[in-house]
XYZ file of C-alpha atoms in Angstrom:
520
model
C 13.458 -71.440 57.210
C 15.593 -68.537 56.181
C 18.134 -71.388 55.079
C 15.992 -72.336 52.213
C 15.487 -68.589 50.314
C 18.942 -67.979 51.201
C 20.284 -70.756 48.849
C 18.125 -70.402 46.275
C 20.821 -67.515 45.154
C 23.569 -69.828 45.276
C 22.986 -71.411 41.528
C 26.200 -72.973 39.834
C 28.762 -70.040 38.380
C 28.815 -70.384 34.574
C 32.264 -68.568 34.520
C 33.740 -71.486 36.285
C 34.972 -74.873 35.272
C 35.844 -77.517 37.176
C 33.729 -76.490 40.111
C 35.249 -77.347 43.180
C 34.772 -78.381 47.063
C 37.375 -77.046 49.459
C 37.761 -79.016 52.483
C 39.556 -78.152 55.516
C 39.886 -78.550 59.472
C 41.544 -77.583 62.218
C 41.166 -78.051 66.063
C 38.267 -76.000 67.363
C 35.401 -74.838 65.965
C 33.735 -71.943 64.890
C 32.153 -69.919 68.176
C 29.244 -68.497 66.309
C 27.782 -66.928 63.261
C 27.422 -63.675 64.973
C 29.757 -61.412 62.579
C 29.835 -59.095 66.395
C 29.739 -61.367 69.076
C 33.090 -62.963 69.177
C 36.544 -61.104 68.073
C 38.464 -64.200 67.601
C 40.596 -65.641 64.708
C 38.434 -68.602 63.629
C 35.671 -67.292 63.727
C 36.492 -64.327 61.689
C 37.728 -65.807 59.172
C 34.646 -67.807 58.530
C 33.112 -64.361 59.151
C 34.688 -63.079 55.943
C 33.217 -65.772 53.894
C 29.990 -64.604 54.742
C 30.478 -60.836 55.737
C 31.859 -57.952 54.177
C 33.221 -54.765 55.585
C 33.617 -51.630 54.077
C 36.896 -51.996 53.525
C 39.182 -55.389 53.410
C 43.043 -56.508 53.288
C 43.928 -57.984 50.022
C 46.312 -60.669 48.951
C 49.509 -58.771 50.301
C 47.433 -57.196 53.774
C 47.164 -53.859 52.264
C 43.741 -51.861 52.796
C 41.380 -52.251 49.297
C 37.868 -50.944 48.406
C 34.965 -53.620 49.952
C 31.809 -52.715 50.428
C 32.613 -48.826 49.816
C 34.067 -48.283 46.645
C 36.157 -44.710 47.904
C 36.699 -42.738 51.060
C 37.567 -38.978 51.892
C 38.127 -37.153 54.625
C 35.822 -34.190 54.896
C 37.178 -33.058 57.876
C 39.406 -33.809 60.513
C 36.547 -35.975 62.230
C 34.369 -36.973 59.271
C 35.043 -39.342 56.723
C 32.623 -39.873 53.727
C 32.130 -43.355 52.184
C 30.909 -43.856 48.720
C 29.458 -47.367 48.591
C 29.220 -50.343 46.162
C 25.892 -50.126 43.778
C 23.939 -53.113 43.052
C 25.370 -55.196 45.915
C 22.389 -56.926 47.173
C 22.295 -59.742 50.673
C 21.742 -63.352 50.478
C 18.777 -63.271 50.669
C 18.115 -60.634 47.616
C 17.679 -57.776 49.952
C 19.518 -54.349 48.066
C 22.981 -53.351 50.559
C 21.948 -49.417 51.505
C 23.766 -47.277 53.936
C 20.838 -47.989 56.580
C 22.923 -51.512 56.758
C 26.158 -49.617 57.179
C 24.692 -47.290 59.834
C 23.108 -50.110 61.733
C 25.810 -52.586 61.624
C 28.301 -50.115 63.034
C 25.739 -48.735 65.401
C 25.245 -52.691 66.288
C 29.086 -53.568 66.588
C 29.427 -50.617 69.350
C 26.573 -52.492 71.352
C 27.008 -53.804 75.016
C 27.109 -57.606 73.960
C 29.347 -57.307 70.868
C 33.286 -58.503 71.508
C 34.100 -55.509 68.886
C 34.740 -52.990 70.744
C 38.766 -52.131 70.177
C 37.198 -51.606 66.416
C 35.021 -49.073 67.420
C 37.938 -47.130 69.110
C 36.858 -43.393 68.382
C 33.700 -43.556 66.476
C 31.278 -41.571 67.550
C 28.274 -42.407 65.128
C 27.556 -43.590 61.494
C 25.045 -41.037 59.390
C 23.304 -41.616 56.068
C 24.074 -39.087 53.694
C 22.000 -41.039 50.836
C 21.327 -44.457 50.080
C 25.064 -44.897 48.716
C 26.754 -42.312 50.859
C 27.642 -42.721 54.816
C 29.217 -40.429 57.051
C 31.537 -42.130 59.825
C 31.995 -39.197 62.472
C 34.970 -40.026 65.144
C 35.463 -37.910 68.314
C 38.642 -36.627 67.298
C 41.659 -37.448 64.794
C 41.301 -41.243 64.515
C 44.512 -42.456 62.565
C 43.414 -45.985 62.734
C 39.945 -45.492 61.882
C 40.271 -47.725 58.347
C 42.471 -50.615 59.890
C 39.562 -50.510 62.676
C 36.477 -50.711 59.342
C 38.599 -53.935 57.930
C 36.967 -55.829 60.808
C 33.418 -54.829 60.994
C 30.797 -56.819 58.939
C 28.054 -55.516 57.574
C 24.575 -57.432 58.498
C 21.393 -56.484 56.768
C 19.178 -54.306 58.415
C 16.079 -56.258 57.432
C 16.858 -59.594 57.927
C 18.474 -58.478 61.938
C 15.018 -56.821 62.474
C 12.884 -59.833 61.142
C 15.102 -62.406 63.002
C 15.006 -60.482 66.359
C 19.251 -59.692 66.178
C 19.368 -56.370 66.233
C 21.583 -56.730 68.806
C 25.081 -59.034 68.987
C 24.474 -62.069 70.599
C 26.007 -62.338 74.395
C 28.199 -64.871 73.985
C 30.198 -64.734 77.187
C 26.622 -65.102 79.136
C 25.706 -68.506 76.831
C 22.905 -66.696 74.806
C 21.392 -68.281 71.489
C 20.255 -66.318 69.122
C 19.229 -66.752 65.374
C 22.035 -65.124 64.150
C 24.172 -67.431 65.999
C 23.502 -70.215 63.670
C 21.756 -68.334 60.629
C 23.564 -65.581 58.541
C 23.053 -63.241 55.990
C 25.421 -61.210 54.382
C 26.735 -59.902 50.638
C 30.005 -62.561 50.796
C 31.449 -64.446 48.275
C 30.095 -67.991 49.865
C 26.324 -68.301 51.558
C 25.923 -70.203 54.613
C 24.244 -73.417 53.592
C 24.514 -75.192 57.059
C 25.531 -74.825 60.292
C 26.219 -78.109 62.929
C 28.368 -76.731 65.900
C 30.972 -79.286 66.577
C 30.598 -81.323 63.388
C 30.689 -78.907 60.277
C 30.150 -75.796 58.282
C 28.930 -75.566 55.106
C 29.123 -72.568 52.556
C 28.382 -72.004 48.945
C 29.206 -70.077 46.431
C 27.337 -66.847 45.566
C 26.742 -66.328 42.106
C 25.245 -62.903 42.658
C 28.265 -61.955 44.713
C 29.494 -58.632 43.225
C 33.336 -59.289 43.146
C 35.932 -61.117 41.084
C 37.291 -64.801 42.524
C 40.670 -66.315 41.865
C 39.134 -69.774 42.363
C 37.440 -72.718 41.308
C 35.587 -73.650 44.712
C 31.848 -73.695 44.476
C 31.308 -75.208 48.103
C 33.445 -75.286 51.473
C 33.332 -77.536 54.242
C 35.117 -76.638 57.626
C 35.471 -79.189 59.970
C 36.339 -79.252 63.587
C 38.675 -82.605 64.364
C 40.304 -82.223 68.145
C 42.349 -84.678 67.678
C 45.898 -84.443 66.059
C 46.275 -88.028 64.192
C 42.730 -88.330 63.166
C 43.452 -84.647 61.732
C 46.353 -85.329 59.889
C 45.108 -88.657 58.999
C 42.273 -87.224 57.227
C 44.428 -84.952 55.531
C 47.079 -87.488 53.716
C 44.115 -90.419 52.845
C 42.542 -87.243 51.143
C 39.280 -86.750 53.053
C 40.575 -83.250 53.719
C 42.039 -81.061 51.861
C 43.499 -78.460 54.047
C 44.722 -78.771 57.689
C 45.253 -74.708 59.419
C 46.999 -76.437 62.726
C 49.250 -79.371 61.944
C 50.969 -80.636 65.085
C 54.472 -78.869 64.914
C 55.718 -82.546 65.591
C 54.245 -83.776 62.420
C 55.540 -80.953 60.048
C 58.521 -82.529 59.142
C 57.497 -85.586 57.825
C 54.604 -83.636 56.281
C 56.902 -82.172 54.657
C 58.256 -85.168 53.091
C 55.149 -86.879 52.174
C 54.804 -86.334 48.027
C 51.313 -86.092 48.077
C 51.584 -82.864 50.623
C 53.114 -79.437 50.842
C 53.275 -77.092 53.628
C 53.278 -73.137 53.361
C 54.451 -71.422 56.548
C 54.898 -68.105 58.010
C 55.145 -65.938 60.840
C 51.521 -65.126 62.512
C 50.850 -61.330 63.858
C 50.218 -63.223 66.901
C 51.473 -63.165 70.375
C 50.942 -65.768 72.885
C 51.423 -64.811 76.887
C 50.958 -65.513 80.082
C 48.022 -62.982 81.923
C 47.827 -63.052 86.056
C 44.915 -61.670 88.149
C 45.854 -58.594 89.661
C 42.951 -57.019 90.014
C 41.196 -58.941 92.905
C 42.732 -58.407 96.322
C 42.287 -62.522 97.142
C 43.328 -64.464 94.220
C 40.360 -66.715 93.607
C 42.004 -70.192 92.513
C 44.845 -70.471 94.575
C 45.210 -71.522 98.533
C 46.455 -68.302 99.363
C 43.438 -66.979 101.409
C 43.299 -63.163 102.000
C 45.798 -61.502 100.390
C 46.845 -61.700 95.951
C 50.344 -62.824 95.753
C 50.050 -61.702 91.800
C 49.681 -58.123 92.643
C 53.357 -58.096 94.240
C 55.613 -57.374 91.181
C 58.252 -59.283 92.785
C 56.589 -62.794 92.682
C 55.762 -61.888 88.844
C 58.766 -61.230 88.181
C 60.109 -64.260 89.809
C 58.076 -66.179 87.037
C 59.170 -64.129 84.414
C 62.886 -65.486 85.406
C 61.962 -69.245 86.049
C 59.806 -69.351 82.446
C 62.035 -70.533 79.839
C 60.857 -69.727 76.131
C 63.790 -71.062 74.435
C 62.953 -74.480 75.863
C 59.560 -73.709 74.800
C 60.436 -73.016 71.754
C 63.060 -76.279 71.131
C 61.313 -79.044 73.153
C 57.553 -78.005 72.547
C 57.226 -75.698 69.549
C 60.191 -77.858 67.726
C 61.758 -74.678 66.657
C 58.212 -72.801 65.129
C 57.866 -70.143 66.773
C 59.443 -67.009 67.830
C 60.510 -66.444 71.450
C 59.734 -63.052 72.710
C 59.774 -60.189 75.305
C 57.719 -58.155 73.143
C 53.452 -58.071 73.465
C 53.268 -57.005 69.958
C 55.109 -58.909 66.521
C 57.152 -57.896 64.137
C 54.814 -56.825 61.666
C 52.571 -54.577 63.473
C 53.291 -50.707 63.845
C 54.766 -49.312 66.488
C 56.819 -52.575 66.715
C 60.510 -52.336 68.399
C 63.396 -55.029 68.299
C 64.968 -53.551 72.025
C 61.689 -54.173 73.181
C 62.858 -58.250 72.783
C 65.238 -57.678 75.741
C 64.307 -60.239 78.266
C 66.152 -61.147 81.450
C 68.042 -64.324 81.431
C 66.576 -67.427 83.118
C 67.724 -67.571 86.928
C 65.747 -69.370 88.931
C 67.974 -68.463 92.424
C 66.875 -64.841 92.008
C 63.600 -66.021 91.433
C 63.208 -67.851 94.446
C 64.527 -65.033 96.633
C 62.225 -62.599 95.101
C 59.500 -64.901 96.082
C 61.020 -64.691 99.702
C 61.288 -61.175 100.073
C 57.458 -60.972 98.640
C 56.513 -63.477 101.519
C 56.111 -66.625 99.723
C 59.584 -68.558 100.526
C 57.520 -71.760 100.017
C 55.541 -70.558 96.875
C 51.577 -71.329 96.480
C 48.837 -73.219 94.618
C 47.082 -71.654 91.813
C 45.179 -72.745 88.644
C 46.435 -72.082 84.951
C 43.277 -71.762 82.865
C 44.364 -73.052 79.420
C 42.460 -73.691 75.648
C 43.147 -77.109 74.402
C 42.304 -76.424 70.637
C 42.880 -72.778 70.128
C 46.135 -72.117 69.956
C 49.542 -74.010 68.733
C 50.222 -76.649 70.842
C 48.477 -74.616 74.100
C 47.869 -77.282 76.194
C 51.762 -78.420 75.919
C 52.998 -75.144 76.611
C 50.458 -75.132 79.673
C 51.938 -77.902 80.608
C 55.366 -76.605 80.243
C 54.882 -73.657 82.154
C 53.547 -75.645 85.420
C 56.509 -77.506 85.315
C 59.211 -74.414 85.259
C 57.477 -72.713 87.625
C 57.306 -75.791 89.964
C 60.834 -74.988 90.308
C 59.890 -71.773 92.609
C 57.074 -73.883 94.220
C 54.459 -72.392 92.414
C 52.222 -75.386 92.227
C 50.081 -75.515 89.312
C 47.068 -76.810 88.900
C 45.874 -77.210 85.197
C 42.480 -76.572 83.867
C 42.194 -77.390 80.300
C 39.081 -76.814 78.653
C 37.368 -76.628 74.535
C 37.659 -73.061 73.409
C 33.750 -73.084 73.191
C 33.872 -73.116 77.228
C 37.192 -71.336 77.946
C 36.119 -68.256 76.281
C 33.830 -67.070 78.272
C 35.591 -68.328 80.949
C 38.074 -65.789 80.829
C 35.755 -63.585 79.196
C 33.844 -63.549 82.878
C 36.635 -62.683 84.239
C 36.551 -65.832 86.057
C 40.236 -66.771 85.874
C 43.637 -66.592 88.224
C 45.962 -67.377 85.828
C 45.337 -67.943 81.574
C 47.176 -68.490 78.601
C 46.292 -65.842 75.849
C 46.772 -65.222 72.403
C 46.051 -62.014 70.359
C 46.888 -60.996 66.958
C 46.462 -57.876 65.935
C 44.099 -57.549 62.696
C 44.712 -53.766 62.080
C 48.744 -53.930 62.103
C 48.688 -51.496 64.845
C 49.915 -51.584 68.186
C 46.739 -49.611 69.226
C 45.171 -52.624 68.995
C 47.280 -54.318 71.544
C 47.437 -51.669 74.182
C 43.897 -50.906 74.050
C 42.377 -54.172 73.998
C 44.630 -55.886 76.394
C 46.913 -53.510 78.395
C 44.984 -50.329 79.334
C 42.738 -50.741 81.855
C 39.262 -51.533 81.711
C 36.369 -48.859 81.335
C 33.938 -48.953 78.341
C 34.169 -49.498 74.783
C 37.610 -50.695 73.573
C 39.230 -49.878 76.769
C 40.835 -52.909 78.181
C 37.985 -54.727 76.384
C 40.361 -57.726 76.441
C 42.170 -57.170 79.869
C 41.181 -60.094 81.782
C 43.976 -59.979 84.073
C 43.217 -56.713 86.197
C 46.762 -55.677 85.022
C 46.297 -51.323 85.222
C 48.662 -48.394 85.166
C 47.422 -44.478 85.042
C 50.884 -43.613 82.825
C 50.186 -46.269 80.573
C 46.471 -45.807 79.943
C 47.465 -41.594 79.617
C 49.910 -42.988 76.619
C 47.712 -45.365 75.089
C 44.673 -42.464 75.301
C 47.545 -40.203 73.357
C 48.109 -43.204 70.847
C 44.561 -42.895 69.995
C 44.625 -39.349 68.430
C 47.926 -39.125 67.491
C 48.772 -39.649 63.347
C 52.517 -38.901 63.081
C 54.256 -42.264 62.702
C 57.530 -41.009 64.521
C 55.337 -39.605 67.701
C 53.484 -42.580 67.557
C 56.270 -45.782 68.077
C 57.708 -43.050 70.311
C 54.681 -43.339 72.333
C 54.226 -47.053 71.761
C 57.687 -47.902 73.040
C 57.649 -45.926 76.177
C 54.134 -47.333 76.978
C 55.387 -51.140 76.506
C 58.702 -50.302 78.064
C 56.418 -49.755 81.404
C 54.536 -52.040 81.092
C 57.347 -54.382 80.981
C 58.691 -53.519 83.956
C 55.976 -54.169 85.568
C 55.972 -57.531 83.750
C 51.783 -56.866 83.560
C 51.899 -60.496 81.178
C 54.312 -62.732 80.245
C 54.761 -63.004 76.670
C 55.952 -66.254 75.769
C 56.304 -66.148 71.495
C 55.043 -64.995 68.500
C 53.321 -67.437 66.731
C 54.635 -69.691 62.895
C 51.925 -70.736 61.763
C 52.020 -73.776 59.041
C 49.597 -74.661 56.788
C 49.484 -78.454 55.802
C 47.588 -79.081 52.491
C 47.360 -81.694 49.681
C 49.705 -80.940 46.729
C 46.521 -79.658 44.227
C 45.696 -77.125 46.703
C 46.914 -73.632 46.318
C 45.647 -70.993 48.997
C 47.633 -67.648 50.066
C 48.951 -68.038 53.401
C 48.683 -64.734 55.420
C 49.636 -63.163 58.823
C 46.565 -63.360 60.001
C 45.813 -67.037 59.529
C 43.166 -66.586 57.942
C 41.868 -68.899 55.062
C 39.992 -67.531 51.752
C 38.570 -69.932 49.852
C 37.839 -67.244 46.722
C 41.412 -67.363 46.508
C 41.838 -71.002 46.925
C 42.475 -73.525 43.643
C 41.499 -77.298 43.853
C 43.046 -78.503 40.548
């Protein structure tokens, strides 16, 4: 077993006392070890325990040296990398350019879920064994934000273990490298039990500096919300990423507990199938009620965030009109306009589109991915009962409603994105333009298209003045809105419930670091 020369490297650390075990949980579970097959916030963030990219976000979000140590820009399509020396894998294997090359070469793959982060590249080349050339096919503005969020495998190890390749998630594929990793992290992968636990070590060969005294983590899935929180105050865990929002007051209040919150680059929205021309879950035979604007914006007048927000967020999170937050770039506060709540226009819209007696469709919806989802599912089939839109529910693990939607296989879905490079490229690419190849509406599972949008979003993708670029940005989403191609419902608040000894930094993109995490 690779498992067993793998942790041979992960020896106690000398420089630290008190060695620790960091133990925390949330709802779902990691989707796979596969640092390219799934783009989604859980798993990356066990990702970057593991994984390294060339370059990461530190302790504030800003870009810092990773895995390459400086960048320049040779030319207006070719930027040169000078990597780390002495960096070596897991499993003692030296980190070369040849893994750089290969793991960007692999990310841009058919079956990897990475392809918004390839946006523009054209090709990785080995200049030496410490130099790589990453060649885009024209001005790529976003090109470092895009290199924060692709790991670097090991050459070697992918070739011995037959995963040269990402694993095809959506299609149910296993593949060593599913379950197995190898990378140049700060914590090894000592075991892997999908749906019970993961375990990681420390590395003591890692090459960088930890503000920490945790020598082993243990993430563990629990579904439920009382045996979660539960766990957390008798002290079997020591960190809980999801605490029901309905807990987080007396949380709050318990002495042996603290809770660190803030708001998420993550938006949460409503996406409708308007692509096929008969909507597949619904008793509406022949014809795709969701590809007349007037029914969706009938539901965009019956759905009422602030009652989301009061009755089942309890006031943590941020209603919106906007597909992108607050923090990312490109971000604009008139984009929060959003019609009032009238559900007597909304039912004479659905006349005039034909459906003065509404329909049946299904809402796909996670049930331990996002805050609260299957409440706010709920939610939403009850508001839009009120225009006799009759919904069925379908709530499902996020282990089987990924690639669900993924298939394309949905009417009707709750979604969540947040946006790991801070720009709203990331956004309209992924999930508004339509889909093509690469990046291109990579994430558009709802069919939603528009040739002016996808010519503004294709201009977004060269263009490096900031001023020209929420110019572009704005008009883009402003169309987009009027077409209401999604529903945003809120940006996410995310709170973090932990045991007073615990002291972690809490970031936008939810993501927990455990060489920045104290158990005292």
């Amino acid at each position: 077993m690779v498992a067993a020369a793998i942790i041979a490297t992960s020896l106690p650390l000398a420089s630290i006392t008190e060695a620790k075990t960091f133990r925390w949980a949330s709802q779902g579970d990691v989707l796979t070890m596969d640092p390219h097959a799934q783009n989604e916030g859980l798993n990356n963030a066990i990702s970057d325990h593991v994984y390294e990219p060339l370059l990461n976000r530190g302790k504030t979000m800003a870009i810092e040296p990773c895995l390459a140590l400086s960048w320049t820009q040779i030319n207006p399509t070719t930027t040169r990398f000078k990597l780390r020396d002495k960096v070596t894998f897991h499993d003692g294997t030296p980190f070369t350019a040849d893994d750089v090359v290969f793991s960007i070469t692999r990310a841009g793959e058919k079956t990897s879920n990475f392809g918004a982060y390839m946006q523009g590249i054209k090709e990785a080349k080995k200049v030496d064994n410490l130099t790589v050339d990453i060649i885009t096919n024209g001005p790529a503005p976003t090109l470092l934000d895009q290199l924060t969020e692709i790991r670097v495998m090991s050459r070697a190890w992918a070739t011995k273990y037959n995963v040269t390749r990402p694993q095809d998630f959506k299609n149910k594929e296993e593949t060593f490298a599913a379950r197995n990793a190898n990378g140049t992290g700060a914590f090894i992968l000592r075991a892997r039990e999908p749906d019970v636990k993961t375990v990681l070590v420390a590395n003591s060969n890692w090459w960088g500096k930890r503000d920490s005294n945790v020598t082993e983590v243990v993430y563990t899935p629990i579904k439920q919300d009382a045996t979660r929180i539960s766990a957390l105050i008798s002290g079997e865990i020591d960190l809980v990423l999801d605490p029901p929002v309905q807990d987080v007051g007396s949380l709050k209040a318990n002495p042996a507990l603290k809770v660190v919150e803030g708001n998420e680059n993550r938006t949460i929205f409503l996406a409708m199938d308007q692509g096929r021309n008969e909507l597949q879950y619904s008793n509406v035979k022949g014809k795709n009620p969701f590809k007349d604007v007037r029914v969706r914006q009938a539901m965009l007048l019956t759905v009422d965030i602030n009652a989301i927000q009061k009755t089942v967020m309890r006031g943590l999170s941020l209603p919106t009109m906007s597909m992108i937050a607050p923090q990312v770039r490109g971000y604009s506060k008139d984009l929060e306009k959003r019609p009032a709540v009238d559900t007597a226009k909304a039912k004479k819209l659905m006349a005039d589109a034909g459906y003065p007696n509404g329909f049946e469709v299904t809402l796909d919806c996670p049930n331990n991915r996002y805050i609260n989802d299957e409440r706010i599912c709920t939610a939403i089939a009850g508001m839009l009962s009120k225009i006799d839109i009759k919904i069925k529910l379908n709530s499902m693990p996020r282990v089987t409603y990924f690639p669900k939607i993924q298939n394309i296989d949905s009417s009707f879905h709750l979604y969540g994105w947040g946006v790991p490079t801070f720009d709203s490229l990331y956004t309209l690419q992924s999930v508004i333009r339509t889909k093509t190849s690469g990046g291109d509406g990579e994430q558009n599972y709802s069919g939603y298209s528009n040739p002016k949008v996808d010519a503004l979003i294709d201009q977004l993708k060269t263009e490096a003045d900031l001023a020209k670029r929420a110019t572009i940005t704005r008009e883009a989403l402003l169309i987009h809105q009027a077409d209401v191609g999604h529903i945003p419902l809120h940006h996410q608040i995310i709170p973090w419930a932990m045991r007073k000894n615990v002291t972690v930094v809490h970031r936008a993109d939810n993501r927990v670091f455990a060489k920045w995490a104290m158990v005292n």
